[in-house]
The first five atom37 places (N, CA, C, CB, O) and aatype in JSON, in Angstrom:
{
  "aatype": [12, 13, 11, 3, 10, 15, 14, 2, 9, 11, 15, 15, 9, 16, 1, 15, 9, 16, 5, 16, 13, 6, 5, 18, 12, 15, 3, 9, 6, 17, 15, 6, 6, 1, 13, 15, 19, 3, 3, 18, 13, 0, 2, 17, 1, 6, 18, 9, 16, 16, 1, 0, 10, 17, 18, 2, 16, 9, 14, 3, 15, 12, 11, 1, 3, 14, 11, 13, 8, 6, 3, 10, 0, 2, 1, 9, 2, 6, 9, 9, 6, 1, 9, 10, 15, 6, 14, 14, 15, 6, 6, 5, 9, 0, 16, 9, 5, 9, 12, 5, 6, 6, 10, 7, 16, 8, 18, 6, 18, 6, 4, 11, 0, 6, 0, 10, 18, 19, 6, 2, 10, 10, 11, 2, 8, 12, 5, 2, 2, 1],
  "atom_mask": [
    [1, 1, 1, 1, 1],
    [1, 1, 1, 1, 1],
    [1, 1, 1, 1, 1],
    [1, 1, 1, 1, 1],
    [1, 1, 1, 1, 1],
    [1, 1, 1, 1, 1],
    [1, 1, 1, 1, 1],
    [1, 1, 1, 1, 1],
    [1, 1, 1, 1, 1],
    [1, 1, 1, 1, 1],
    [1, 1, 1, 1, 1],
    [1, 1, 1, 1, 1],
    [1, 1, 1, 1, 1],
    [1, 1, 1, 1, 1],
    [1, 1, 1, 1, 1],
    [1, 1, 1, 1, 1],
    [1, 1, 1, 1, 1],
    [1, 1, 1, 1, 1],
    [1, 1, 1, 1, 1],
    [1, 1, 1, 1, 1],
    [1, 1, 1, 1, 1],
    [1, 1, 1, 1, 1],
    [1, 1, 1, 1, 1],
    [1, 1, 1, 1, 1],
    [1, 1, 1, 1, 1],
    [1, 1, 1, 1, 1],
    [1, 1, 1, 1, 1],
    [1, 1, 1, 1, 1],
    [1, 1, 1, 1, 1],
    [1, 1, 1, 1, 1],
    [1, 1, 1, 1, 1],
    [1, 1, 1, 1, 1],
    [1, 1, 1, 1, 1],
    [1, 1, 1, 1, 1],
    [1, 1, 1, 1, 1],
    [1, 1, 1, 1, 1],
    [1, 1, 1, 1, 1],
    [1, 1, 1, 1, 1],
    [1, 1, 1, 1, 1],
    [1, 1, 1, 1, 1],
    [1, 1, 1, 1, 1],
    [1, 1, 1, 1, 1],
    [1, 1, 1, 1, 1],
    [1, 1, 1, 1, 1],
    [1, 1, 1, 1, 1],
    [1, 1, 1, 1, 1],
    [1, 1, 1, 1, 1],
    [1, 1, 1, 1, 1],
    [1, 1, 1, 1, 1],
    [1, 1, 1, 1, 1],
    [1, 1, 1, 1, 1],
    [1, 1, 1, 1, 1],
    [1, 1, 1, 1, 1],
    [1, 1, 1, 1, 1],
    [1, 1, 1, 1, 1],
    [1, 1, 1, 1, 1],
    [1, 1, 1, 1, 1],
    [1, 1, 1, 1, 1],
    [1, 1, 1, 1, 1],
    [1, 1, 1, 1, 1],
    [1, 1, 1, 1, 1],
    [1, 1, 1, 1, 1],
    [1, 1, 1, 1, 1],
    [1, 1, 1, 1, 1],
    [1, 1, 1, 1, 1],
    [1, 1, 1, 1, 1],
    [1, 1, 1, 1, 1],
    [1, 1, 1, 1, 1],
    [1, 1, 1, 1, 1],
    [1, 1, 1, 1, 1],
    [1, 1, 1, 1, 1],
    [1, 1, 1, 1, 1],
    [1, 1, 1, 1, 1],
    [1, 1, 1, 1, 1],
    [1, 1, 1, 1, 1],
    [1, 1, 1, 1, 1],
    [1, 1, 1, 1, 1],
    [1, 1, 1, 1, 1],
    [1, 1, 1, 1, 1],
    [1, 1, 1, 1, 1],
    [1, 1, 1, 1, 1],
    [1, 1, 1, 1, 1],
    [1, 1, 1, 1, 1],
    [1, 1, 1, 1, 1],
    [1, 1, 1, 1, 1],
    [1, 1, 1, 1, 1],
    [1, 1, 1, 1, 1],
    [1, 1, 1, 1, 1],
    [1, 1, 1, 1, 1],
    [1, 1, 1, 1, 1],
    [1, 1, 1, 1, 1],
    [1, 1, 1, 1, 1],
    [1, 1, 1, 1, 1],
    [1, 1, 1, 1, 1],
    [1, 1, 1, 1, 1],
    [1, 1, 1, 1, 1],
    [1, 1, 1, 1, 1],
    [1, 1, 1, 1, 1],
    [1, 1, 1, 1, 1],
    [1, 1, 1, 1, 1],
    [1, 1, 1, 1, 1],
    [1, 1, 1, 1, 1],
    [1, 1, 1, 1, 1],
    [1, 1, 1, 0, 1],
    [1, 1, 1, 1, 1],
    [1, 1, 1, 1, 1],
    [1, 1, 1, 1, 1],
    [1, 1, 1, 1, 1],
    [1, 1, 1, 1, 1],
    [1, 1, 1, 1, 1],
    [1, 1, 1, 1, 1],
    [1, 1, 1, 1, 1],
    [1, 1, 1, 1, 1],
    [1, 1, 1, 1, 1],
    [1, 1, 1, 1, 1],
    [1, 1, 1, 1, 1],
    [1, 1, 1, 1, 1],
    [1, 1, 1, 1, 1],
    [1, 1, 1, 1, 1],
    [1, 1, 1, 1, 1],
    [1, 1, 1, 1, 1],
    [1, 1, 1, 1, 1],
    [1, 1, 1, 1, 1],
    [1, 1, 1, 1, 1],
    [1, 1, 1, 1, 1],
    [1, 1, 1, 1, 1],
    [1, 1, 1, 1, 1],
    [1, 1, 1, 1, 1],
    [1, 1, 1, 1, 1],
    [1, 1, 1, 1, 1]
  ],
  "atom_positions": [
    [[0.82, -1.21, 0.0], [0.0, 0.0, 0.0], [0.85, 1.26, 0.0], [-0.93, 0.0, 1.2], [0.53, 2.25, -0.66]],
    [[1.94, 1.21, 0.74], [2.82, 2.37, 0.82], [3.31, 2.76, -0.57], [4.01, 2.09, 1.75], [3.42, 3.94, -0.9]],
    [[3.6, 1.74, -1.38], [4.12, 2.01, -2.73], [3.1, 2.69, -3.61], [4.57, 0.71, -3.39], [3.46, 3.3, -4.62]],
    [[1.81, 2.61, -3.25], [0.76, 3.24, -4.04], [0.62, 4.74, -3.78], [-0.55, 2.56, -3.75], [-0.08, 5.43, -4.52]],
    [[1.28, 5.23, -2.75], [1.19, 6.66, -2.43], [2.01, 7.48, -3.42], [1.68, 6.92, -0.99], [2.93, 6.97, -4.06]],
    [[1.66, 8.74, -3.54], [2.41, 9.61, -4.44], [3.83, 9.82, -3.91], [1.67, 10.98, -4.6], [4.07, 9.7, -2.71]],
    [[4.76, 10.13, -4.8], [6.14, 10.39, -4.36], [6.21, 11.52, -3.31], [7.01, 10.75, -5.57], [7.03, 11.46, -2.39]],
    [[5.37, 12.54, -3.46], [5.38, 13.63, -2.49], [4.96, 13.17, -1.1], [4.48, 14.76, -2.96], [5.56, 13.56, -0.1]],
    [[3.93, 12.35, -1.04], [3.45, 11.83, 0.25], [4.52, 10.93, 0.86], [2.12, 11.04, 0.08], [4.8, 11.03, 2.06]],
    [[5.12, 10.05, 0.06], [6.17, 9.16, 0.58], [7.35, 9.97, 1.1], [6.64, 8.18, -0.51], [7.92, 9.64, 2.13]],
    [[7.7, 11.02, 0.39], [8.79, 11.89, 0.83], [8.44, 12.59, 2.15], [9.11, 12.93, -0.25], [9.29, 12.7, 3.04]],
    [[7.21, 13.05, 2.26], [6.77, 13.71, 3.49], [6.77, 12.73, 4.67], [5.37, 14.3, 3.31], [7.14, 13.1, 5.78]],
    [[6.36, 11.51, 4.43], [6.37, 10.5, 5.48], [7.82, 10.23, 5.92], [5.7, 9.19, 4.99], [8.1, 10.13, 7.11]],
    [[8.71, 10.11, 4.96], [10.12, 9.88, 5.27], [10.67, 11.02, 6.12], [10.94, 9.74, 3.98], [11.37, 10.78, 7.11]],
    [[10.37, 12.26, 5.75], [10.83, 13.41, 6.54], [10.25, 13.37, 7.94], [10.46, 14.73, 5.84], [10.94, 13.66, 8.91]],
    [[8.98, 13.01, 8.05], [8.33, 12.93, 9.37], [9.01, 11.89, 10.25], [6.85, 12.6, 9.21], [9.25, 12.12, 11.43]],
    [[9.3, 10.74, 9.67], [9.96, 9.68, 10.44], [11.34, 10.16, 10.89], [10.09, 8.38, 9.59], [11.71, 9.99, 12.06]],
    [[12.08, 10.74, 9.98], [13.42, 11.22, 10.31], [13.37, 12.29, 11.4], [14.11, 11.79, 9.05], [14.09, 12.2, 12.39]],
    [[12.51, 13.28, 11.23], [12.41, 14.36, 12.21], [11.99, 13.85, 13.58], [11.43, 15.41, 11.73], [12.58, 14.23, 14.59]],
    [[10.97, 13.0, 13.62], [10.49, 12.54, 14.92], [11.52, 11.63, 15.6], [9.16, 11.79, 14.76], [11.69, 11.7, 16.82]],
    [[12.2, 10.8, 14.83], [13.21, 9.93, 15.44], [14.37, 10.74, 15.98], [13.72, 8.9, 14.43], [14.8, 10.54, 17.12]],
    [[14.89, 11.66, 15.18], [16.02, 12.47, 15.63], [15.64, 13.35, 16.81], [16.55, 13.33, 14.48], [16.44, 13.54, 17.72]],
    [[14.42, 13.9, 16.81], [13.96, 14.71, 17.94], [13.8, 13.86, 19.19], [12.63, 15.41, 17.6], [14.21, 14.27, 20.28]],
    [[13.21, 12.68, 19.04], [13.05, 11.79, 20.18], [14.42, 11.42, 20.77], [12.28, 10.51, 19.76], [14.61, 11.47, 21.98]],
    [[15.36, 11.06, 19.91], [16.69, 10.68, 20.38], [17.38, 11.86, 21.07], [17.55, 10.17, 19.22], [18.09, 11.68, 22.06]],
    [[17.18, 13.05, 20.54], [17.73, 14.24, 21.19], [17.1, 14.45, 22.57], [17.51, 15.49, 20.32], [17.79, 14.78, 23.53]],
    [[15.79, 14.25, 22.65], [15.08, 14.41, 23.92], [15.59, 13.46, 24.99], [13.58, 14.2, 23.72], [15.62, 13.8, 26.17]],
    [[16.0, 12.26, 24.58], [16.52, 11.29, 25.55], [18.05, 11.29, 25.58], [16.0, 9.88, 25.22], [18.67, 10.39, 26.13]],
    [[18.64, 12.31, 24.97], [20.09, 12.52, 24.93], [20.83, 11.33, 24.32], [20.61, 12.77, 26.34], [21.93, 10.98, 24.75]],
    [[20.23, 10.74, 23.32], [20.79, 9.61, 22.57], [21.19, 8.47, 23.51], [22.0, 10.06, 21.75], [22.17, 7.77, 23.25]],
    [[20.46, 8.28, 24.57], [20.74, 7.23, 25.55], [20.02, 5.94, 25.17], [20.31, 7.69, 26.96], [18.79, 5.89, 25.12]],
    [[20.79, 4.9, 24.9], [20.2, 3.61, 24.55], [19.36, 3.07, 25.7], [21.28, 2.6, 24.18], [18.33, 2.42, 25.47]],
    [[19.79, 3.33, 26.92], [19.06, 2.85, 28.09], [17.69, 3.5, 28.23], [19.87, 3.1, 29.35], [16.75, 2.88, 28.73]],
    [[17.57, 4.73, 27.78], [16.31, 5.46, 27.9], [15.39, 5.24, 26.69], [16.6, 6.94, 28.06], [14.23, 5.65, 26.72]],
    [[15.91, 4.61, 25.64], [15.11, 4.41, 24.43], [13.96, 3.46, 24.72], [15.98, 3.86, 23.29], [14.13, 2.41, 25.33]],
    [[12.79, 3.85, 24.25], [11.6, 3.0, 24.36], [10.84, 3.08, 23.05], [10.69, 3.45, 25.56], [10.45, 4.17, 22.61]],
    [[10.64, 1.95, 22.43], [9.88, 1.9, 21.18], [8.49, 2.49, 21.41], [9.78, 0.44, 20.64], [7.98, 3.24, 20.58]],
    [[7.88, 2.14, 22.53], [6.53, 2.65, 22.82], [6.53, 4.18, 22.91], [6.01, 2.05, 24.13], [5.62, 4.83, 22.39]],
    [[7.54, 4.74, 23.57], [7.61, 6.2, 23.67], [7.84, 6.84, 22.31], [8.74, 6.61, 24.63], [7.23, 7.86, 21.98]],
    [[8.72, 6.23, 21.51], [8.96, 6.79, 20.19], [7.66, 6.77, 19.37], [10.07, 6.0, 19.46], [7.32, 7.77, 18.73]],
    [[6.95, 5.65, 19.39], [5.72, 5.57, 18.6], [4.65, 6.51, 19.14], [5.2, 4.15, 18.59], [3.82, 6.99, 18.36]],
    [[4.64, 6.77, 20.44], [3.7, 7.75, 20.99], [4.03, 9.14, 20.44], [3.75, 7.75, 22.57], [3.13, 9.89, 20.07]],
    [[5.32, 9.47, 20.38], [5.75, 10.75, 19.79], [5.38, 10.82, 18.31], [7.27, 10.95, 19.97], [4.89, 11.84, 17.83]],
    [[5.63, 9.72, 17.61], [5.32, 9.64, 16.19], [3.82, 9.85, 15.96], [5.76, 8.28, 15.61], [3.43, 10.64, 15.09]],
    [[3.01, 9.15, 16.73], [1.55, 9.25, 16.59], [1.08, 10.69, 16.84], [0.85, 8.27, 17.56], [0.25, 11.22, 16.1]],
    [[1.61, 11.29, 17.89], [1.23, 12.68, 18.22], [1.64, 13.61, 17.08], [1.91, 13.13, 19.55], [0.86, 14.49, 16.69]],
    [[2.83, 13.42, 16.55], [3.32, 14.28, 15.47], [2.46, 14.16, 14.22], [4.77, 13.93, 15.13], [2.04, 15.17, 13.65]],
    [[2.19, 12.94, 13.78], [1.47, 12.79, 12.51], [0.02, 13.25, 12.62], [1.51, 11.35, 12.04], [-0.55, 13.72, 11.63]],
    [[-0.57, 13.12, 13.79], [-1.98, 13.51, 13.9], [-2.16, 14.99, 14.18], [-2.64, 12.72, 15.0], [-3.26, 15.52, 13.96]],
    [[-1.12, 15.68, 14.65], [-1.28, 17.1, 14.96], [-0.47, 18.04, 14.07], [-0.9, 17.34, 16.38], [-0.82, 19.21, 13.92]],
    [[0.62, 17.53, 13.46], [1.48, 18.44, 12.71], [1.8, 18.01, 11.29], [2.74, 18.61, 13.43], [2.21, 18.85, 10.48]],
    [[1.64, 16.76, 10.96], [2.0, 16.28, 9.62], [0.86, 16.55, 8.64], [2.35, 14.77, 9.65], [-0.23, 16.0, 8.78]],
    [[1.12, 17.38, 7.67], [0.09, 17.72, 6.68], [-0.32, 16.53, 5.83], [0.59, 18.85, 5.79], [-1.46, 16.45, 5.38]],
    [[0.59, 15.61, 5.59], [0.3, 14.46, 4.74], [-0.73, 13.52, 5.35], [1.57, 13.7, 4.45], [-1.44, 12.83, 4.62]],
    [[-0.83, 13.49, 6.66], [-1.69, 12.52, 7.34], [-3.15, 12.66, 6.91], [-1.58, 12.68, 8.85], [-3.84, 11.66, 6.72]],
    [[-3.62, 13.89, 6.77], [-5.01, 14.11, 6.4], [-5.29, 13.84, 4.93], [-5.4, 15.52, 6.72], [-6.45, 13.76, 4.53]],
    [[-4.25, 13.7, 4.12], [-4.45, 13.42, 2.7], [-4.61, 11.93, 2.42], [-3.28, 13.96, 1.89], [-5.01, 11.55, 1.32]],
    [[-4.3, 11.1, 3.4], [-4.43, 9.65, 3.22], [-5.85, 9.24, 3.61], [-3.37, 8.87, 4.08], [-6.33, 9.61, 4.68]],
    [[-6.52, 8.5, 2.76], [-7.91, 8.09, 3.07], [-7.98, 7.28, 4.37], [-8.48, 7.25, 1.91], [-7.08, 6.51, 4.69]],
    [[-9.06, 7.48, 5.11], [-9.25, 6.76, 6.37], [-9.24, 5.25, 6.16], [-10.56, 7.19, 7.04], [-8.74, 4.51, 7.02]],
    [[-9.77, 4.79, 5.05], [-9.78, 3.34, 4.79], [-8.36, 2.79, 4.72], [-10.54, 3.04, 3.47], [-8.1, 1.68, 5.18]],
    [[-7.44, 3.57, 4.15], [-6.05, 3.14, 4.08], [-5.42, 3.17, 5.47], [-5.24, 4.05, 3.11], [-4.68, 2.26, 5.84]],
    [[-5.73, 4.21, 6.26], [-5.18, 4.31, 7.61], [-5.62, 3.14, 8.49], [-5.61, 5.62, 8.26], [-4.9, 2.75, 9.41]],
    [[-6.78, 2.57, 8.2], [-7.29, 1.45, 8.99], [-6.77, 0.09, 8.51], [-8.79, 1.44, 8.97], [-6.91, -0.91, 9.21]],
    [[-6.19, 0.06, 7.35], [-5.76, -1.2, 6.75], [-4.47, -1.72, 7.41], [-5.54, -1.02, 5.24], [-3.47, -1.0, 7.45]],
    [[-4.49, -2.95, 7.92], [-3.3, -3.52, 8.56], [-2.08, -3.57, 7.62], [-3.61, -4.92, 9.07], [-0.94, -3.43, 8.07]],
    [[-2.32, -3.75, 6.34], [-1.21, -3.78, 5.37], [-0.51, -2.43, 5.32], [-1.72, -4.17, 3.96], [0.72, -2.37, 5.22]],
    [[-1.27, -1.36, 5.39], [-0.67, -0.02, 5.41], [0.21, 0.14, 6.65], [-1.77, 1.07, 5.37], [1.32, 0.68, 6.56]],
    [[-0.27, -0.32, 7.79], [0.51, -0.21, 9.02], [1.77, -1.07, 8.96], [-0.34, -0.63, 10.22], [2.83, -0.68, 9.46]],
    [[1.65, -2.21, 8.34], [2.83, -3.08, 8.16], [3.85, -2.39, 7.26], [2.42, -4.45, 7.57], [5.04, -2.37, 7.57]],
    [[3.39, -1.84, 6.14], [4.28, -1.13, 5.22], [4.93, 0.07, 5.91], [3.5, -0.66, 3.98], [6.12, 0.32, 5.74]],
    [[4.14, 0.79, 6.68], [4.65, 1.96, 7.38], [5.69, 1.55, 8.43], [3.5, 2.74, 8.05], [6.73, 2.2, 8.57]],
    [[5.42, 0.47, 9.16], [6.38, -0.03, 10.15], [7.69, -0.43, 9.47], [5.79, -1.23, 10.92], [8.78, -0.16, 9.99]],
    [[7.59, -1.07, 8.31], [8.79, -1.44, 7.58], [9.56, -0.2, 7.14], [8.43, -2.28, 6.35], [10.79, -0.17, 7.21]],
    [[8.85, 0.83, 6.7], [9.5, 2.07, 6.27], [10.18, 2.75, 7.47], [8.46, 3.04, 5.62], [11.3, 3.25, 7.34]],
    [[9.52, 2.76, 8.6], [10.12, 3.35, 9.82], [11.41, 2.61, 10.16], [9.12, 3.29, 11.02], [12.43, 3.23, 10.44]],
    [[11.37, 1.29, 10.13], [12.57, 0.5, 10.43], [13.7, 0.8, 9.45], [12.25, -0.99, 10.4], [14.86, 0.93, 9.85]],
    [[13.37, 0.9, 8.16], [14.39, 1.21, 7.15], [15.03, 2.56, 7.41], [13.76, 1.19, 5.74], [16.26, 2.69, 7.34]],
    [[14.23, 3.55, 7.71], [14.75, 4.9, 7.91], [15.6, 4.98, 9.18], [13.61, 5.91, 7.98], [16.67, 5.59, 9.18]],
    [[15.13, 4.36, 10.25], [15.91, 4.37, 11.48], [17.24, 3.66, 11.27], [15.13, 3.7, 12.63], [18.28, 4.13, 11.74]],
    [[17.21, 2.54, 10.57], [18.45, 1.83, 10.26], [19.4, 2.71, 9.45], [18.15, 0.52, 9.5], [20.6, 2.74, 9.71]],
    [[18.86, 3.42, 8.48], [19.69, 4.32, 7.66], [20.3, 5.43, 8.52], [18.86, 4.93, 6.52], [21.48, 5.74, 8.38]],
    [[19.49, 6.02, 9.4], [19.99, 7.08, 10.27], [21.12, 6.56, 11.15], [18.84, 7.65, 11.14], [22.17, 7.19, 11.27]],
    [[20.91, 5.41, 11.76], [21.88, 4.86, 12.7], [23.14, 4.34, 12.02], [21.25, 3.75, 13.48], [24.18, 4.2, 12.67]],
    [[23.07, 4.05, 10.73], [24.24, 3.51, 10.04], [25.03, 4.57, 9.24], [23.82, 2.41, 9.11], [26.1, 4.27, 8.71]],
    [[24.5, 5.78, 9.16], [25.22, 6.82, 8.42], [26.35, 7.38, 9.29], [24.25, 7.97, 7.97], [26.09, 7.98, 10.34]],
    [[27.59, 7.19, 8.88], [28.71, 7.63, 9.72], [28.83, 9.15, 9.78], [30.03, 7.04, 9.21], [28.41, 9.85, 8.87]],
    [[29.4, 9.64, 10.88], [29.64, 11.09, 10.97], [30.61, 11.53, 9.88], [30.19, 11.47, 12.38], [31.46, 10.75, 9.44]],
    [[30.48, 12.77, 9.46], [31.4, 13.28, 8.45], [32.76, 13.57, 9.09], [30.83, 14.57, 7.78], [32.87, 13.74, 10.31]],
    [[33.77, 13.62, 8.26], [35.11, 13.95, 8.76], [35.1, 15.33, 9.41], [36.15, 13.9, 7.62], [35.78, 15.56, 10.41]],
    [[34.34, 16.25, 8.83], [34.24, 17.59, 9.39], [33.61, 17.56, 10.78], [33.42, 18.5, 8.45], [34.08, 18.23, 11.69]],
    [[32.55, 16.78, 10.94], [31.91, 16.66, 12.25], [32.9, 16.1, 13.28], [30.66, 15.75, 12.17], [33.01, 16.61, 14.39]],
    [[33.6, 15.05, 12.89], [34.56, 14.41, 13.8], [35.62, 15.42, 14.23], [35.22, 13.18, 13.14], [35.93, 15.53, 15.42]],
    [[36.17, 16.16, 13.27], [37.21, 17.14, 13.59], [36.67, 18.25, 14.49], [37.77, 17.74, 12.31], [37.32, 18.64, 15.46]],
    [[35.49, 18.77, 14.16], [34.89, 19.85, 14.95], [34.62, 19.39, 16.38], [33.59, 20.34, 14.3], [34.92, 20.1, 17.34]],
    [[34.06, 18.21, 16.52], [33.76, 17.68, 17.85], [35.04, 17.45, 18.64], [32.95, 16.36, 17.75], [35.11, 17.76, 19.83]],
    [[36.05, 16.91, 17.99], [37.32, 16.65, 18.67], [37.93, 17.94, 19.2], [38.29, 15.94, 17.72], [38.41, 17.98, 20.34]],
    [[37.93, 18.98, 18.4], [38.48, 20.27, 18.82], [37.72, 20.81, 20.02], [38.44, 21.29, 17.65], [38.32, 21.25, 21.0]],
    [[36.39, 20.78, 19.95], [35.58, 21.3, 21.06], [35.76, 20.46, 22.31], [34.1, 21.35, 20.67], [35.82, 21.0, 23.42]],
    [[35.84, 19.14, 22.16], [36.01, 18.28, 23.33], [37.36, 18.52, 24.0], [35.87, 16.8, 22.93], [37.46, 18.52, 25.22]],
    [[38.39, 18.73, 23.2], [39.71, 19.04, 23.77], [39.66, 20.34, 24.55], [40.79, 19.11, 22.67], [40.22, 20.45, 25.64]],
    [[38.99, 21.33, 23.99], [38.88, 22.63, 24.65], [38.06, 22.55, 25.94], [38.25, 23.66, 23.7], [38.38, 23.2, 26.93]],
    [[37.0, 21.74, 25.91], [36.11, 21.64, 27.07], [36.49, 20.53, 28.05], [34.7, 21.41, 26.6], [35.97, 20.48, 29.16]],
    [[37.4, 19.64, 27.63], [37.79, 18.52, 28.48], [36.67, 17.49, 28.64], [0.0, 0.0, 0.0], [36.52, 16.9, 29.71]],
    [[35.9, 17.29, 27.59], [34.8, 16.32, 27.64], [35.13, 15.11, 26.78], [33.48, 16.97, 27.17], [36.09, 15.12, 26.01]],
    [[34.32, 14.09, 26.92], [34.5, 12.9, 26.08], [33.13, 12.29, 25.77], [35.42, 11.85, 26.79], [32.76, 11.25, 26.33]],
    [[32.4, 12.94, 24.89], [31.13, 12.4, 24.43], [31.4, 11.44, 23.29], [30.16, 13.54, 23.99], [32.23, 11.7, 22.43]],
    [[30.69, 10.33, 23.3], [30.8, 9.37, 22.21], [29.6, 9.5, 21.3], [30.93, 7.93, 22.75], [28.52, 9.92, 21.73]],
    [[29.79, 9.15, 20.05], [28.72, 9.22, 19.06], [29.01, 8.19, 17.99], [28.59, 10.66, 18.44], [30.16, 7.91, 17.67]],
    [[27.96, 7.63, 17.45], [28.1, 6.54, 16.5], [27.69, 6.88, 15.07], [27.3, 5.37, 16.96], [28.19, 6.29, 14.11]],
    [[26.78, 7.83, 14.93], [26.26, 8.12, 13.59], [26.23, 9.63, 13.37], [24.85, 7.51, 13.4], [26.47, 10.41, 14.29]],
    [[25.93, 10.01, 12.16], [25.92, 11.41, 11.79], [24.9, 12.22, 12.6], [25.62, 11.55, 10.31], [25.19, 13.33, 13.04]],
    [[23.71, 11.67, 12.8], [22.67, 12.38, 13.55], [23.08, 12.55, 15.01], [21.33, 11.63, 13.46], [22.85, 13.61, 15.6]],
    [[23.68, 11.53, 15.6], [24.14, 11.64, 16.98], [25.31, 12.61, 17.08], [24.54, 10.26, 17.54], [25.43, 13.35, 18.05]],
    [[26.17, 12.61, 16.08], [27.28, 13.56, 16.05], [26.75, 15.0, 15.99], [28.2, 13.28, 14.84], [27.32, 15.89, 16.63]],
    [[25.7, 15.22, 15.24], [25.09, 16.55, 15.18], [24.57, 16.96, 16.56], [23.95, 16.58, 14.14], [24.73, 18.1, 16.98]],
    [[23.95, 16.01, 17.26], [23.47, 16.27, 18.62], [24.65, 16.64, 19.53], [22.73, 15.03, 19.18], [24.57, 17.62, 20.27]],
    [[25.74, 15.87, 19.48], [26.92, 16.14, 20.32], [27.53, 17.48, 19.95], [27.96, 15.01, 20.18], [27.92, 18.25, 20.82]],
    [[27.62, 17.75, 18.67], [28.19, 19.02, 18.2], [27.39, 20.21, 18.75], [28.21, 19.06, 16.64], [27.97, 21.18, 19.23]],
    [[26.08, 20.13, 18.68], [25.23, 21.2, 19.21], [25.35, 21.31, 20.73], [23.77, 20.98, 18.82], [25.35, 22.42, 21.27]],
    [[25.44, 20.19, 21.4], [25.61, 20.18, 22.85], [26.92, 20.87, 23.24], [25.6, 18.74, 23.39], [26.95, 21.69, 24.16]],
    [[27.98, 20.54, 22.54], [29.28, 21.15, 22.83], [29.28, 22.64, 22.51], [30.39, 20.45, 22.03], [29.87, 23.43, 23.26]],
    [[28.64, 23.04, 21.42], [28.56, 24.46, 21.09], [27.83, 25.22, 22.19], [27.86, 24.68, 19.74], [28.22, 26.33, 22.56]],
    [[26.77, 24.62, 22.7], [26.04, 25.26, 23.81], [26.92, 25.38, 25.06], [24.76, 24.45, 24.15], [26.9, 26.41, 25.74]],
    [[27.69, 24.32, 25.36], [28.61, 24.38, 26.51], [29.63, 25.5, 26.32], [29.33, 23.02, 26.7], [29.93, 26.24, 27.25]],
    [[30.15, 25.61, 25.1], [31.15, 26.63, 24.83], [30.55, 28.04, 24.98], [31.73, 26.45, 23.43], [31.2, 28.93, 25.53]],
    [[29.34, 28.23, 24.5], [28.69, 29.53, 24.61], [28.4, 29.88, 26.07], [27.39, 29.55, 23.8], [28.52, 31.04, 26.47]],
    [[28.02, 28.89, 26.86], [27.72, 29.11, 28.27], [28.97, 29.36, 29.09], [26.97, 27.94, 28.83], [28.89, 29.97, 30.16]],
    [[30.13, 28.9, 28.62], [31.38, 29.08, 29.34], [32.05, 30.42, 29.01], [32.34, 27.95, 29.03], [33.09, 30.75, 29.58]],
    [[31.47, 31.18, 28.1], [32.1, 32.46, 27.71], [31.58, 33.59, 28.54], [31.87, 32.76, 26.23], [31.99, 34.74, 28.36]]
  ]
}
């Protein structure tokens, strides 16, 4: 069913998944121990029903179809896997290393999205220390 959607709707869904996952992970400070699938899906559900413009364009009959939910779950898994497997850029690594040396911190990060979170965290620490 997911494949039957327009390219624009599929793109919007992908952006929604990416945004909600990265925001959720930021909210829990990228802590694996704090990660909860149920909490993430609660955030996802709240986002799509209150802020995602694409949600209202999908017919209610499709939203009720178990196949659509299965396809959507598969898409969510694919996107999360892609986010978690994308390595940080060399620029991110260098920037984070410089800031960590200056601040005397040692934050670890595994993927590009987590590196962005760490980079922003360190920039905030640096601004607060000035």
